[in-house]
Coordinates of C-alpha atoms in Angstrom, one line a residue:
M1 CA 50.2 3.8 -2.5
E2 CA 47.2 5.3 -0.7
K3 CA 45.0 4.3 -3.6
Q4 CA 46.4 0.8 -3.7
E5 CA 45.8 0.5 0.0
G6 CA 42.3 1.9 -0.2
Q7 CA 41.2 -0.3 -3.0
P8 CA 41.3 -3.6 -1.0
R9 CA 39.4 -1.9 1.8
R10 CA 36.7 -0.7 -0.6
R11 CA 36.5 -4.2 -2.1
S12 CA 36.4 -5.7 1.4
A13 CA 33.6 -3.3 2.4
G14 CA 31.7 -4.0 -0.8
S15 CA 32.1 -7.8 -0.5
A16 CA 30.9 -7.6 3.2
H17 CA 27.9 -5.6 2.1
H18 CA 27.1 -8.1 -0.7
S19 CA 27.5 -10.9 1.8
I20 CA 25.0 -9.3 4.2
I21 CA 22.5 -8.8 1.3
A22 CA 23.0 -12.5 0.3
Q23 CA 22.3 -13.6 3.9
D24 CA 19.2 -11.5 4.1
A25 CA 18.0 -12.9 0.8
A26 CA 18.6 -16.4 2.1
A27 CA 16.7 -15.6 5.3
L28 CA 13.8 -14.3 3.2
A29 CA 13.8 -17.5 1.1
H30 CA 13.5 -19.6 4.3
Q31 CA 10.2 -17.7 4.9
G32 CA 9.0 -18.7 1.5
H33 CA 9.7 -15.6 -0.6
K34 CA 12.2 -14.7 -3.3
Q35 CA 14.1 -11.5 -2.9
E36 CA 12.6 -9.3 -5.7
L37 CA 12.8 -5.8 -4.2
K38 CA 16.3 -4.2 -3.9
R39 CA 17.7 -3.5 -0.4
N40 CA 18.4 0.2 -1.1
F41 CA 17.4 1.7 2.3
S42 CA 20.0 2.3 5.0
M43 CA 18.9 2.6 8.7
I44 CA 18.8 6.4 8.4
S45 CA 16.7 6.4 5.2
M46 CA 14.3 3.8 6.6
L47 CA 14.0 5.8 9.9
G48 CA 13.3 8.8 7.7
L49 CA 10.6 6.9 5.9
A50 CA 9.0 5.7 9.2
F51 CA 9.3 9.2 10.7
A52 CA 7.9 10.8 7.5
I53 CA 4.9 8.4 7.7
L54 CA 4.2 9.3 11.4
N55 CA 5.3 12.9 11.0
T56 CA 3.9 13.3 14.5
W57 CA 4.4 17.0 15.1
T58 CA 2.9 17.9 11.7
A59 CA 0.0 15.4 12.1
L60 CA -0.7 16.7 15.7
A61 CA -0.7 20.3 14.5
A62 CA -2.9 19.6 11.5
S63 CA -5.4 17.6 13.6
I64 CA -5.5 19.8 16.7
S65 CA -9.1 20.7 15.7
V66 CA -10.1 17.2 16.8
A67 CA -8.9 17.5 20.4
L68 CA -9.3 21.2 21.2
P69 CA -13.1 21.2 21.3
S70 CA -13.1 17.6 22.7
G71 CA -11.0 17.9 25.9
G72 CA -9.1 21.1 25.2
P73 CA -5.4 21.6 25.9
S74 CA -5.4 18.9 28.5
A75 CA -6.5 16.3 25.9
V76 CA -4.0 17.7 23.4
I77 CA -1.0 17.4 25.7
W78 CA -1.8 14.5 28.0
G79 CA -3.6 12.6 25.3
L80 CA -0.3 12.5 23.5
I81 CA 1.5 11.0 26.5
V82 CA -1.2 8.4 27.0
A83 CA -1.3 7.4 23.3
G84 CA 2.5 7.6 23.1
L85 CA 3.1 5.2 26.0
C86 CA 0.5 2.8 24.6
N87 CA 1.9 2.9 21.1
L88 CA 5.4 2.4 22.5
S89 CA 4.1 -0.7 24.2
L90 CA 2.7 -1.9 20.8
A91 CA 5.8 -1.0 18.9
A92 CA 8.1 -2.9 21.4
S93 CA 5.7 -5.9 21.3
L94 CA 5.7 -6.0 17.5
A95 CA 9.5 -5.5 17.4
E96 CA 9.8 -9.0 18.7
Y97 CA 8.0 -10.3 15.7
I98 CA 9.9 -8.3 13.2
S99 CA 13.2 -9.5 14.6
A100 CA 12.0 -13.1 14.3
Y101 CA 10.2 -12.9 10.9
P102 CA 11.3 -9.9 8.9
T103 CA 9.0 -10.0 5.9
A104 CA 6.9 -7.4 4.1
G105 CA 3.7 -9.2 5.1
G106 CA 4.0 -8.1 8.7
Q107 CA 1.0 -8.7 10.9
Y108 CA -0.8 -11.2 8.7
H109 CA 2.4 -13.3 8.3
W110 CA 3.0 -13.2 12.1
A111 CA -0.7 -14.1 12.8
A112 CA -0.4 -17.2 10.6
I113 CA 2.7 -18.4 12.4
V114 CA 1.4 -18.0 16.0
A115 CA -2.2 -19.1 15.4
W116 CA -3.7 -22.5 15.9
K117 CA -3.1 -24.8 13.0
N118 CA -6.8 -25.1 12.0
W119 CA -7.4 -21.4 12.2
S120 CA -4.1 -20.2 10.8
R121 CA -5.1 -19.5 7.2
S122 CA -8.4 -17.8 8.0
I123 CA -7.0 -15.6 10.8
S124 CA -4.1 -14.6 8.6
Y125 CA -6.4 -13.8 5.6
V126 CA -8.7 -11.5 7.6
T127 CA -5.7 -9.8 9.2
G128 CA -4.2 -9.2 5.8
W129 CA -7.4 -7.7 4.4
I130 CA -7.8 -5.4 7.4
N131 CA -4.1 -4.3 7.2
V132 CA -4.4 -3.6 3.5
S133 CA -7.5 -1.5 4.0
G134 CA -6.0 0.3 7.0
W135 CA -3.0 1.3 5.0
V136 CA -5.2 2.6 2.2
A137 CA -7.1 4.7 4.7
L138 CA -3.9 6.0 6.2
T139 CA -2.5 6.8 2.8
A140 CA -5.6 8.9 2.2
T141 CA -4.8 11.1 5.2
G142 CA -1.7 12.5 3.6
G143 CA -3.6 14.2 0.8
L144 CA -6.4 15.0 3.2
L145 CA -4.1 17.1 5.5
G146 CA -2.2 18.6 2.7
S147 CA -5.3 19.7 0.9
T148 CA -6.7 21.1 4.2
F149 CA -3.6 23.3 4.5
I150 CA -4.0 24.7 1.0
I151 CA -7.7 25.4 1.6
N152 CA -6.8 27.2 4.9
I153 CA -4.3 29.4 3.0
I154 CA -6.9 30.3 0.4
S155 CA -9.5 31.1 3.1
L156 CA -7.0 33.4 4.9
L157 CA -6.0 35.3 1.8
H158 CA -9.6 35.6 0.4
A159 CA -12.2 36.5 3.0
D160 CA -15.0 36.1 0.6
Y161 CA -13.9 32.5 -0.5
E162 CA -16.7 30.0 -0.2
E163 CA -15.3 26.5 0.2
K164 CA -17.0 23.6 -1.7
P165 CA -16.3 19.9 -1.0
W166 CA -15.1 19.3 -4.6
H167 CA -12.4 22.0 -4.2
Q168 CA -10.6 20.1 -1.6
F169 CA -11.3 16.8 -3.4
L170 CA -9.4 18.0 -6.5
I171 CA -6.4 19.2 -4.4
Y172 CA -6.5 15.8 -2.6
I173 CA -6.4 14.1 -6.0
G174 CA -3.4 16.2 -6.9
F175 CA -1.4 15.0 -3.8
S176 CA -2.3 11.4 -4.6
L177 CA -1.2 11.7 -8.2
A178 CA 2.1 13.3 -7.2
A179 CA 2.7 10.5 -4.7
L180 CA 1.9 7.9 -7.4
L181 CA 4.3 9.4 -9.9
I182 CA 7.2 9.8 -7.5
N183 CA 6.8 6.2 -6.4
A184 CA 6.5 4.8 -9.9
C185 CA 9.2 6.7 -11.6
S186 CA 11.8 7.4 -8.9
T187 CA 12.0 4.3 -6.8
R188 CA 15.8 4.4 -6.8
L189 CA 15.7 7.9 -5.3
L190 CA 13.3 7.0 -2.5
P191 CA 16.1 6.4 0.1
L192 CA 17.3 10.0 -0.6
F193 CA 13.7 11.2 -0.6
T194 CA 13.0 9.7 2.8
K195 CA 16.3 11.2 4.2
A196 CA 15.3 14.6 2.9
A197 CA 11.8 14.1 4.5
F198 CA 13.4 13.3 7.9
F199 CA 15.7 16.4 7.9
W200 CA 13.0 18.7 6.4
S201 CA 10.6 17.6 9.2
I202 CA 13.2 18.1 12.0
A203 CA 14.2 21.5 10.5
G204 CA 10.5 22.6 10.3
F205 CA 9.9 21.5 13.9
V206 CA 12.9 23.5 15.2
I207 CA 12.3 26.6 13.1
I208 CA 8.6 26.9 13.8
S209 CA 9.0 26.3 17.5
I210 CA 11.7 28.9 17.9
T211 CA 10.0 31.5 15.7
I212 CA 6.6 31.4 17.4
L213 CA 8.1 31.5 20.9
A214 CA 10.3 34.4 20.0
C215 CA 7.6 36.4 18.2
A216 CA 4.9 35.8 20.9
S217 CA 7.2 36.7 23.8
P218 CA 6.3 37.7 26.5
N219 CA 2.6 37.2 25.9
Y220 CA 2.3 33.5 26.7
Q221 CA -0.6 31.5 28.0
P222 CA 0.0 30.3 31.6
G223 CA 1.1 26.8 32.3
A224 CA -2.3 26.0 33.9
F225 CA -4.0 26.6 30.5
V226 CA -1.4 24.7 28.4
Y227 CA -1.3 21.6 30.7
G228 CA -4.6 21.7 32.5
Q229 CA -7.4 23.5 30.6
F230 CA -10.4 21.4 29.8
I231 CA -12.9 22.2 27.1
N232 CA -16.0 20.3 26.0
E233 CA -17.9 21.7 23.0
V234 CA -19.0 18.3 21.4
G235 CA -22.0 17.4 23.5
W236 CA -20.6 14.2 25.0
P237 CA -20.2 13.8 28.8
D238 CA -16.8 15.2 29.9
G239 CA -15.0 11.9 30.3
V240 CA -16.1 10.6 26.9
S241 CA -15.3 13.9 25.4
W242 CA -11.7 13.8 26.7
M243 CA -11.2 10.2 25.5
L244 CA -12.6 11.1 22.0
G245 CA -9.9 13.7 21.9
L246 CA -7.3 10.9 22.0
L247 CA -8.0 10.4 18.3
Q248 CA -5.6 13.2 17.5
A249 CA -2.7 11.6 19.3
A250 CA -3.6 8.1 18.3
F251 CA -3.7 9.1 14.6
A252 CA -0.4 11.0 14.8
L253 CA 1.4 7.9 16.2
T254 CA -0.2 5.3 13.9
G255 CA 1.7 3.6 11.1
F256 CA 4.9 2.4 12.7
D257 CA 4.4 -1.0 11.2
A258 CA 5.6 0.7 8.0
V259 CA 9.0 -0.6 8.9
A260 CA 7.7 -4.2 8.7
H261 CA 6.2 -3.7 5.2
M262 CA 9.4 -2.1 3.9
I263 CA 11.7 -4.5 5.8
E264 CA 12.7 -6.5 2.6
E265 CA 14.4 -3.3 1.4
I266 CA 17.0 -2.8 4.2
P267 CA 20.1 -4.9 5.1
Q268 CA 20.1 -6.8 8.4
P269 CA 16.4 -6.4 8.9
H270 CA 16.2 -8.6 12.0
I271 CA 18.5 -6.1 13.8
Q272 CA 17.6 -2.8 12.3
G273 CA 13.8 -3.3 12.0
P274 CA 13.1 -3.4 15.8
R275 CA 15.3 -0.4 16.5
I276 CA 13.6 1.7 13.8
M277 CA 10.1 0.7 14.9
I278 CA 10.7 1.9 18.5
Y279 CA 12.8 4.9 17.6
C280 CA 10.2 6.5 15.3
V281 CA 7.5 6.3 17.9
G282 CA 9.9 7.7 20.6
I283 CA 11.0 10.6 18.4
G284 CA 7.5 11.3 17.4
M285 CA 6.3 11.4 21.0
L286 CA 9.1 13.8 22.1
T287 CA 8.9 16.2 19.2
G288 CA 5.1 16.2 19.4
F289 CA 5.1 17.1 23.1
V290 CA 7.5 20.0 22.6
F291 CA 5.7 21.3 19.5
L292 CA 2.2 21.1 21.0
S293 CA 3.5 22.9 24.1
C294 CA 4.9 25.7 22.0
L295 CA 1.7 26.1 20.0
L296 CA -0.5 26.2 23.1
F297 CA 1.7 28.7 24.9
C298 CA 1.2 31.0 21.9
V299 CA -2.6 30.8 21.6
K300 CA -4.4 34.1 22.1
N301 CA -8.0 33.1 22.2
V302 CA -8.8 29.4 22.1
D303 CA -12.4 30.0 20.7
D304 CA -10.9 31.9 17.8
V305 CA -8.6 29.1 17.1
I306 CA -11.3 26.4 17.1
G307 CA -13.6 28.5 14.9
S308 CA -11.1 30.0 12.5
N309 CA -11.7 29.6 8.8
A310 CA -7.9 29.6 8.3
G311 CA -7.7 26.4 10.4
P312 CA -6.3 26.1 13.9
L313 CA -2.6 25.8 13.1
L314 CA -2.5 28.8 10.8
Q315 CA -4.5 30.8 13.3
I316 CA -2.0 30.0 16.1
L317 CA 0.9 31.0 13.8
I318 CA -0.9 34.3 13.1
D319 CA -1.5 34.9 16.8
A320 CA 2.2 34.4 17.5
T321 CA 3.8 36.3 14.6
Q322 CA 1.1 38.9 13.9
N323 CA 2.0 38.6 10.3
R324 CA 0.0 36.8 7.6
A325 CA 2.8 36.4 5.1
G326 CA 5.2 35.1 7.7
S327 CA 2.6 32.6 9.0
I328 CA 2.0 31.2 5.5
C329 CA 5.8 30.9 5.0
L330 CA 6.0 28.9 8.3
L331 CA 3.1 26.7 7.1
M332 CA 5.2 25.7 4.1
F333 CA 7.1 23.3 6.4
P334 CA 4.1 21.1 7.3
L335 CA 2.7 21.5 3.8
V336 CA 5.8 20.1 2.2
C337 CA 5.9 17.4 4.9
M338 CA 2.5 16.3 3.7
L339 CA 3.8 15.7 0.2
F340 CA 6.6 13.6 1.8
T341 CA 4.1 11.8 3.9
S342 CA 1.7 11.1 1.0
T343 CA 4.5 9.6 -1.0
T344 CA 5.9 7.4 1.8
L345 CA 2.5 6.3 2.8
M346 CA 1.8 5.2 -0.7
T347 CA 5.1 3.4 -0.8
T348 CA 4.4 1.4 2.3
S349 CA 0.7 0.7 1.4
S350 CA 1.8 -0.6 -2.0
R351 CA 4.4 -2.9 -0.4
M352 CA 1.7 -4.3 1.9
S353 CA -0.6 -5.0 -1.0
Y354 CA 2.2 -6.6 -3.0
A355 CA 3.2 -8.8 -0.1
F356 CA -0.4 -10.0 0.5
A357 CA -0.9 -10.6 -3.3
R358 CA 2.3 -12.6 -3.3
D359 CA 0.7 -15.0 -0.8
R360 CA -2.5 -15.0 -3.0
G361 CA -4.6 -13.0 -0.6
L362 CA -6.0 -10.5 -3.1
P363 CA -8.3 -11.0 -6.1
F364 CA -6.1 -11.3 -9.2
S365 CA -3.1 -11.8 -7.0
H366 CA -0.9 -12.8 -9.9
V367 CA -1.4 -9.2 -11.3
F368 CA -0.6 -7.3 -8.1
A369 CA 2.3 -9.5 -7.1
K370 CA 4.4 -8.5 -10.1
V371 CA 7.5 -6.3 -9.8
H372 CA 8.0 -4.1 -12.8
P373 CA 11.3 -5.3 -14.4
R374 CA 12.6 -1.8 -15.3
L375 CA 11.1 0.3 -12.6
D376 CA 11.9 -2.2 -9.8
V377 CA 8.6 -1.4 -8.1
P378 CA 5.3 -3.3 -7.7
L379 CA 3.6 -1.0 -10.2
N380 CA 0.2 -2.8 -10.2
A381 CA 0.1 -2.7 -6.4
L382 CA 0.8 1.0 -6.6
L383 CA -2.0 1.6 -9.0
W384 CA -4.3 -0.5 -6.8
T385 CA -3.5 1.6 -3.8
A386 CA -3.9 4.9 -5.7
A387 CA -7.3 3.9 -7.0
W388 CA -8.6 3.0 -3.5
V389 CA -7.2 6.3 -2.2
V390 CA -9.3 8.1 -4.7
V391 CA -12.4 6.1 -3.6
F392 CA -11.8 7.0 0.0
G393 CA -11.6 10.7 -1.1
C394 CA -15.1 10.5 -2.3
I395 CA -16.2 10.8 1.4
F396 CA -15.4 14.5 0.9
L397 CA -18.5 14.8 -1.2
G398 CA -20.9 13.4 1.3
S399 CA -19.8 14.1 4.9
S400 CA -18.7 17.1 6.9
S401 CA -16.7 14.9 9.2
T402 CA -14.4 13.5 6.6
F403 CA -11.3 13.9 8.6
N404 CA -12.7 12.0 11.6
A405 CA -14.1 9.2 9.4
I406 CA -10.8 8.6 7.5
T407 CA -8.5 8.9 10.5
S408 CA -10.7 6.8 12.6
A409 CA -10.8 4.1 10.0
S410 CA -7.0 4.0 9.7
V411 CA -6.4 4.0 13.5
V412 CA -9.0 1.3 14.1
A413 CA -8.0 -1.0 11.2
L414 CA -4.3 -0.8 11.9
G415 CA -4.8 -1.1 15.6
V416 CA -6.8 -4.3 15.2
T417 CA -4.0 -5.8 13.1
Y418 CA -1.4 -4.9 15.8
A419 CA -3.4 -6.7 18.4
I420 CA -4.3 -9.9 16.6
P421 CA -0.8 -11.6 16.7
L422 CA -0.2 -10.2 20.2
L423 CA -3.5 -11.5 21.6
I424 CA -2.9 -15.0 20.1
N425 CA 0.7 -15.0 21.5
V426 CA -0.6 -14.0 25.0
V427 CA -3.4 -16.6 25.0
R428 CA -0.9 -19.3 24.1
G429 CA 1.6 -18.3 26.8
R430 CA 4.0 -16.1 24.8
K431 CA 5.7 -19.2 23.5
M432 CA 5.2 -18.7 19.8
L433 CA 8.4 -16.9 18.8
P434 CA 11.8 -18.4 18.5
P435 CA 13.8 -17.9 21.8
G436 CA 16.9 -16.9 20.0
R437 CA 15.5 -13.8 18.2
S438 CA 17.6 -10.7 18.2
F439 CA 15.1 -8.6 20.1
K440 CA 13.3 -10.1 23.1
L441 CA 11.2 -8.5 25.8
P442 CA 12.2 -10.2 29.1
G443 CA 9.6 -12.0 31.4
V444 CA 7.2 -9.7 33.1
L445 CA 8.0 -6.7 30.9
G446 CA 6.9 -8.6 27.8
W447 CA 3.6 -9.6 29.4
V448 CA 2.9 -6.0 30.6
L449 CA 3.7 -4.4 27.3
N450 CA 1.6 -6.9 25.3
L451 CA -1.4 -6.5 27.6
V452 CA -1.2 -2.7 27.6
G453 CA -1.0 -2.7 23.8
I454 CA -4.0 -5.0 23.5
A455 CA -6.1 -3.0 26.0
W456 CA -5.2 0.2 24.1
T457 CA -6.4 -1.3 20.8
I458 CA -9.7 -2.4 22.4
L459 CA -10.3 1.1 23.8
T460 CA -9.6 2.9 20.5
T461 CA -11.6 0.4 18.4
V462 CA -14.6 1.1 20.6
L463 CA -14.1 4.9 21.0
F464 CA -13.2 5.9 17.5
V465 CA -16.4 4.6 15.9
F466 CA -18.4 7.1 18.0
P467 CA -19.7 10.3 16.2
P468 CA -17.4 13.2 17.0
E469 CA -20.2 15.3 18.4
L470 CA -23.8 15.3 19.5
P471 CA -26.5 15.5 18.3
T472 CA -25.7 13.1 15.5
T473 CA -26.8 13.9 11.9
S474 CA -26.3 12.3 8.6
E475 CA -23.6 14.9 7.9
N476 CA -21.5 14.6 11.0
M477 CA -21.9 10.9 11.4
N478 CA -18.7 9.0 11.8
Y479 CA -18.7 6.6 8.9
C480 CA -15.7 4.7 10.3
V481 CA -18.0 2.0 11.6
V482 CA -19.5 1.5 8.1
A483 CA -16.1 1.5 6.4
F484 CA -14.7 -1.0 8.9
G485 CA -17.8 -3.2 8.6
V486 CA -17.5 -3.2 4.8
I487 CA -13.8 -4.2 5.1
V488 CA -14.6 -7.2 7.3
L489 CA -17.5 -8.2 5.1
I490 CA -15.4 -8.1 1.9
A491 CA -12.7 -10.1 3.7
V492 CA -15.2 -12.8 4.8
V493 CA -16.9 -13.0 1.4
N494 CA -13.6 -13.2 -0.4
W495 CA -12.5 -15.9 2.0
I496 CA -15.6 -18.0 1.3
F497 CA -15.5 -17.7 -2.5
D498 CA -11.7 -17.4 -3.2
G499 CA -9.4 -17.3 -0.2
R500 CA -10.2 -20.7 1.3
K501 CA -9.4 -22.3 -2.0
N502 CA -6.4 -20.3 -3.1
Y503 CA -4.9 -18.7 -0.1
K504 CA -2.3 -20.9 1.5
G505 CA -0.9 -18.4 4.0
P506 CA 2.8 -17.5 4.4
H507 CA 5.2 -20.3 3.7
V508 CA 8.0 -21.0 6.2
D509 CA 10.9 -23.3 5.4
A510 CA 11.6 -25.5 8.4
E511 CA 15.3 -25.6 7.6
G512 CA 15.4 -21.8 8.0
L513 CA 13.9 -21.7 11.4
E514 CA 15.8 -21.9 14.6
K515 CA 16.4 -25.4 15.9
G516 CA 14.0 -26.7 18.5
K517 CA 10.2 -26.8 18.4
V518 CA 8.4 -23.5 18.6
V519 CA 4.8 -23.8 19.5
G520 CA 2.5 -22.6 16.7
V521 CA 5.0 -22.6 13.9
E522 CA 3.7 -25.9 12.7
A523 CA 0.6 -24.1 11.3
V524 CA 2.6 -22.7 8.4
L525 CA 5.7 -25.0 8.1
E526 CA 6.7 -26.2 4.7
P527 CA 9.2 -29.1 4.8
S528 CA 12.6 -28.4 3.3
A529 CA 13.7 -30.4 0.3
E530 CA 16.5 -32.0 2.2
A531 CA 14.2 -33.1 5.0
T532 CA 11.7 -34.5 2.5
E533 CA 14.5 -36.5 0.8
T534 CA 15.7 -37.8 4.2
R535 CA 12.2 -39.0 5.1
A536 CA 11.9 -40.6 1.7
A537 CA 15.2 -42.5 2.0
P538 CA 14.8 -46.2 3.1

């Protein structure tokens, strides 16, 4: 009897799930796209993916060498708070868009909808190119940090080891190939993979924090050092030095738009998407603050940490545990996190490229917009992403400030794409989005969060193209400004010779939009078949 009673319930639950999926596919069709990717991700697995991409505590620990000489502990801790609040403003602002238009295109799709009709296609096209490039740069950081951890371990175990740029480059390629293979061959397992990434990251955060505090007791740094010590070893004036240290926190909280680019693979995206986008930044900010505080309380000598061949994180672990083997074991948590991160970054980057190609924004778009029939993955877009990640890695061979160049490029590029739809919406009176969307910032709060997010983007765009230290040489030059200029140049040239002829922008079915005129939507509206027939009738 129990089985007989349970079967209708299971059928009912299954039919309800299929009904939700069908509704989501219909909503996507109203925005001009066929449902091709499977909605395999639950809210937890998608939160795991977003958190694995940010991986804030790991990214902060791995990039602490950026802020320690450029502002010291005060820039490490309070820079995270500043960047966290500003990125929360951006995430909440963009959550309005994802609730109204949940498509994998994300920012370039939203920019097309809210922009002026005559400028809609060109603004959308440039936004799409910058977003694709920003995600490729961010994907490169996973292998960059992972390879750095491995080089640090080798340097610790072998005092006579002489590091060569090509050593790290080869390890970096290994991370990228692993991420490519996992994405290409195991796409059905990705939801489980991202759940594992979430729980592994949280476990590592807890275990490392407790272990180093217990081992270092009672020899802690005073609170005045952890929360107030200022250091400037980069040659810039003190104020500029502290603000350049913000790159660490800005990088660790960048990439929350991953939710938008994966949104076609979760049920009820207009409801779950905004929540996940905000939650991942909030969780990252909280865990990052706690973890950085634990690390800085356990520092013995900050100069030794900054100059250590083993890297700042491994040196702090050694200071705390007084045990090399134990420190390397603890480092396995962030090292494995970097494999998770590399994989999820490539997942999201490939979906972004796939979405843009689907709207004919890339050269040979018909190639990159294909979903492999057996693998259920945009394989060509994956290969495109992996190839460009390898190209980014070539910076290893020519610059000693590779980390600053790649992280700056990702933060600047993605930040610009966050701000473009927000800026247009603000200029046009915040009237571009449908009033009945599931997530809506009320009145003054919406204006404040939008303006804070835009101001933060302007600040980081200017700051993070500066060289990390003075005097500037060809080796420590920040090549972010060159990379970003090349991205914009490629976008403009492609627009002139290809985009303005072939790129039509995202298509929105008028029948699928909320009733009532929404200013700006007319830029991308496609009349429904029924409406066309009605107008054609005598």
